[in-house]
Short mmCIF file of C-alpha atoms in Angstrom, two decimals:
data_model
loop_
_atom_site.label_atom_id
_atom_site.label_comp_id
_atom_site.label_asym_id
_atom_site.label_seq_id
_atom_site.Cartn_x
_atom_site.Cartn_y
_atom_site.Cartn_z
CA VAL A 54 15.64 -25.49 -11.96
CA ILE A 55 17.14 -22.74 -13.01
CA GLN A 56 17.05 -23.27 -16.89
CA PHE A 57 13.42 -24.13 -15.39
CA MET A 58 12.62 -21.02 -14.64
CA VAL A 59 14.14 -18.94 -17.82
CA LYS A 60 12.39 -21.51 -19.46
CA VAL A 61 8.60 -20.75 -17.95
CA THR A 62 9.32 -17.14 -17.91
CA ASP A 63 10.83 -17.95 -21.81
CA PRO A 64 12.97 -13.83 -22.69
CA ARG A 65 12.40 -12.55 -25.19
CA LEU A 66 15.20 -10.16 -27.63
CA GLY A 67 14.31 -5.70 -26.33
CA GLU A 68 12.62 -8.03 -23.21
CA THR A 69 15.33 -6.21 -20.07
CA VAL A 70 16.23 -9.59 -17.55
CA LEU A 71 17.60 -8.15 -14.02
CA ASP A 72 18.15 -10.92 -10.92
CA PRO A 73 18.72 -8.73 -8.49
CA ALA A 74 20.64 -10.89 -6.13
CA ALA A 75 22.83 -12.88 -8.47
CA GLY A 76 24.99 -14.11 -6.65
CA THR A 77 27.56 -16.40 -8.82
CA GLY A 78 24.74 -15.17 -11.59
CA GLY A 79 23.29 -18.41 -12.91
CA PHE A 80 19.70 -16.60 -13.93
CA LEU A 81 21.69 -14.22 -16.32
CA VAL A 82 23.43 -17.01 -17.54
CA GLU A 83 20.79 -18.26 -18.60
CA ALA A 84 19.10 -15.61 -19.92
CA PHE A 85 21.77 -14.75 -21.90
CA VAL A 86 22.23 -18.20 -23.48
CA HIS A 87 18.50 -18.07 -24.65
CA LEU A 88 17.96 -14.73 -25.62
CA LEU A 89 21.80 -15.57 -27.35
CA ALA A 90 20.11 -18.62 -29.40
CA GLN A 91 17.70 -16.06 -30.09
CA CYS A 92 19.88 -13.12 -32.40
CA GLN A 93 19.59 -13.04 -36.37
CA THR A 94 21.27 -9.19 -37.00
CA VAL A 95 24.10 -7.92 -36.02
CA GLN A 96 22.15 -5.49 -34.09
CA ASP A 97 20.16 -8.40 -32.46
CA ARG A 98 23.67 -9.32 -30.30
CA ARG A 99 24.20 -5.53 -29.84
CA LYS A 100 21.11 -5.23 -27.75
CA VAL A 101 21.65 -8.72 -26.33
CA GLN A 102 24.89 -7.62 -24.67
CA THR A 103 24.78 -4.06 -23.83
CA ALA A 104 20.51 -3.49 -22.60
CA SER A 105 18.88 -6.40 -21.81
CA ILE A 106 20.69 -8.53 -18.85
CA TYR A 107 21.17 -6.28 -15.33
CA GLY A 108 22.32 -7.30 -12.25
CA GLY A 109 22.96 -6.25 -7.97
CA GLU A 110 25.52 -8.66 -5.81
CA ALA A 111 26.26 -6.67 -3.11
CA LYS A 112 28.71 -9.45 -1.39
CA THR A 113 32.63 -8.97 -3.06
CA LEU A 114 33.55 -12.61 -4.07
CA PRO A 115 29.95 -13.37 -5.31
CA TYR A 116 29.68 -9.76 -7.13
CA MET A 117 32.80 -11.39 -9.01
CA LEU A 118 32.00 -14.93 -9.71
CA THR A 119 29.26 -13.34 -11.68
CA GLN A 120 30.64 -10.56 -13.58
CA MET A 121 33.21 -14.04 -14.81
CA ASN A 122 30.81 -16.37 -15.66
CA LEU A 123 28.64 -13.85 -17.87
CA LEU A 124 32.21 -13.19 -19.21
CA LEU A 125 33.40 -16.72 -20.23
CA HIS A 126 29.36 -17.05 -21.55
CA GLY A 127 30.49 -14.05 -23.83
CA MET A 128 29.08 -11.43 -22.56
CA GLU A 129 30.77 -8.62 -23.13
CA SER A 130 30.84 -5.98 -20.70
CA PRO A 131 28.46 -7.00 -17.94
CA GLN A 132 25.48 -4.29 -15.85
CA ILE A 133 26.05 -5.42 -12.61
CA ASN A 134 25.51 -3.65 -9.59
CA ALA A 135 28.40 -4.35 -6.83
CA ASP A 136 25.53 -3.04 -4.15
CA ASN A 137 22.67 -4.10 -2.25
CA SER A 138 19.77 -4.18 -4.71
CA LEU A 139 17.81 -3.14 -1.16
CA LYS A 140 19.46 0.26 -0.27
CA THR A 141 17.34 1.72 -2.91
CA ALA A 142 13.71 3.64 -1.80
CA LEU A 143 10.89 1.54 -2.95
CA ARG A 144 9.04 5.44 -3.55
CA ASP A 145 12.09 6.63 -5.61
CA ILE A 146 12.11 3.07 -7.98
CA THR A 147 10.11 5.07 -11.46
CA ASP A 148 9.32 3.32 -14.72
CA LYS A 149 12.75 3.69 -16.16
CA ASP A 150 13.96 1.71 -13.40
CA ARG A 151 11.49 -1.03 -14.21
CA VAL A 152 11.89 -4.49 -16.14
CA ASP A 153 10.40 -6.50 -17.87
CA ILE A 154 11.43 -10.11 -16.59
CA ILE A 155 12.91 -10.92 -12.55
CA LEU A 156 14.58 -14.20 -11.73
CA THR A 157 16.46 -14.64 -8.75
CA ASN A 158 17.44 -16.60 -5.68
CA PRO A 159 17.46 -13.86 -3.24
CA PRO A 160 19.21 -14.35 -0.56
CA PHE A 161 16.66 -15.91 2.77
CA GLY A 162 17.17 -16.29 6.55
CA GLY A 163 19.12 -13.90 6.85
CA GLU A 164 18.09 -10.62 8.21
CA GLU A 165 19.29 -6.96 6.09
CA GLU A 166 20.66 -4.40 8.13
CA ARG A 167 18.44 -1.92 10.03
CA GLY A 168 19.85 1.66 7.77
CA ILE A 169 18.14 -1.01 4.71
CA LEU A 170 14.17 -1.04 6.50
CA PRO A 171 13.15 2.96 5.63
CA ASN A 172 13.58 2.57 2.17
CA PHE A 173 9.92 0.12 2.36
CA PRO A 174 6.84 1.57 3.82
CA GLU A 175 6.36 1.66 7.95
CA ASP A 176 3.72 -1.17 7.52
CA ARG A 177 6.27 -3.59 5.58
CA ARG A 178 8.91 -2.99 7.54
CA THR A 179 11.45 -6.36 8.35
CA ALA A 180 14.36 -7.78 9.30
CA GLU A 181 13.59 -10.99 6.69
CA THR A 182 15.77 -10.24 3.63
CA ALA A 183 13.61 -12.69 1.53
CA LEU A 184 10.19 -10.49 2.86
CA LEU A 185 12.53 -7.37 0.99
CA PHE A 186 13.62 -8.73 -1.82
CA LEU A 187 10.08 -9.97 -2.62
CA GLN A 188 9.11 -6.01 -1.97
CA LEU A 189 11.53 -4.52 -4.37
CA ILE A 190 10.74 -7.06 -7.10
CA MET A 191 6.98 -6.48 -7.28
CA ARG A 192 7.78 -2.56 -7.59
CA LYS A 193 11.15 -3.46 -10.32
CA LEU A 194 8.59 -5.58 -13.01
CA LYS A 195 7.21 -3.20 -15.43
CA ARG A 196 3.17 -2.33 -14.64
CA THR A 197 2.45 -4.47 -18.21
CA PRO A 198 0.64 -7.22 -18.95
CA THR A 199 3.79 -9.69 -20.43
CA ALA A 200 6.45 -8.29 -17.12
CA ARG A 201 6.71 -11.26 -15.14
CA ALA A 202 9.31 -13.02 -12.53
CA ALA A 203 9.84 -15.95 -11.19
CA LEU A 204 11.93 -16.60 -7.60
CA VAL A 205 12.89 -18.87 -5.07
CA VAL A 206 11.60 -17.92 -1.87
CA PRO A 207 11.39 -20.51 1.94
CA ASN A 208 7.83 -21.92 2.30
CA GLY A 209 6.83 -18.96 5.13
CA THR A 210 6.94 -16.50 2.78
CA LEU A 211 3.24 -16.92 1.41
CA PHE A 212 1.92 -18.50 3.97
CA GLY A 213 2.76 -16.27 7.01
CA ASP A 214 1.42 -14.03 9.12
CA GLY A 215 1.64 -10.57 9.95
CA ILE A 216 4.07 -8.31 7.64
CA ALA A 217 4.34 -11.59 6.05
CA ALA A 218 0.63 -11.77 4.84
CA ARG A 219 0.53 -8.00 4.03
CA ILE A 220 2.96 -8.96 2.12
CA LYS A 221 1.16 -12.10 0.70
CA GLU A 222 -2.23 -9.57 -0.43
CA ASP A 223 -0.41 -6.83 -2.45
CA LEU A 224 0.80 -9.91 -4.54
CA LEU A 225 -2.68 -11.59 -5.06
CA THR A 226 -4.59 -8.42 -5.64
CA GLU A 227 -1.69 -6.13 -8.04
CA PHE A 228 0.15 -9.43 -9.55
CA ASN A 229 -1.42 -12.13 -11.77
CA LEU A 230 0.50 -15.19 -9.52
CA HIS A 231 0.47 -17.87 -11.43
CA THR A 232 2.35 -20.88 -9.58
CA ILE A 233 4.23 -22.29 -6.42
#
């Protein structure tokens, strides 16, 4: 599934890739390998090594596994943030924080701590982690026609009511939802 999602989003040299819930780094490793295959010069390799792959992982063990996974696949200095990607208020995300591609399988079924909720619009606050990550992803994508994301979410994410319905409306009106 990871390989398919990377192939479909087709990261290109010069684009930035983010997994805000990196887990053990599967998406980032596949994106890194995909980008390396396109390199033809030392400058291309340098760009892939230093300015292409980003991630975040809040849990200590998966964070270390992501680092190790990327190192073992040839990334010299992985740029993985060891913190909760949801801790930044959506309103504080600026153009410099946005990326071309987001590939992720955010945690779902759990609940976020209450301190995270003020980072989201009042009418979009929920303890459901998947809905919070979906909002983060929508905010972190560059505002260009070529920006794209592929993510795994539970069934109810796009078919729920209440807050889920409001988030889905944002997704359908502000983005080009391609495939479910």
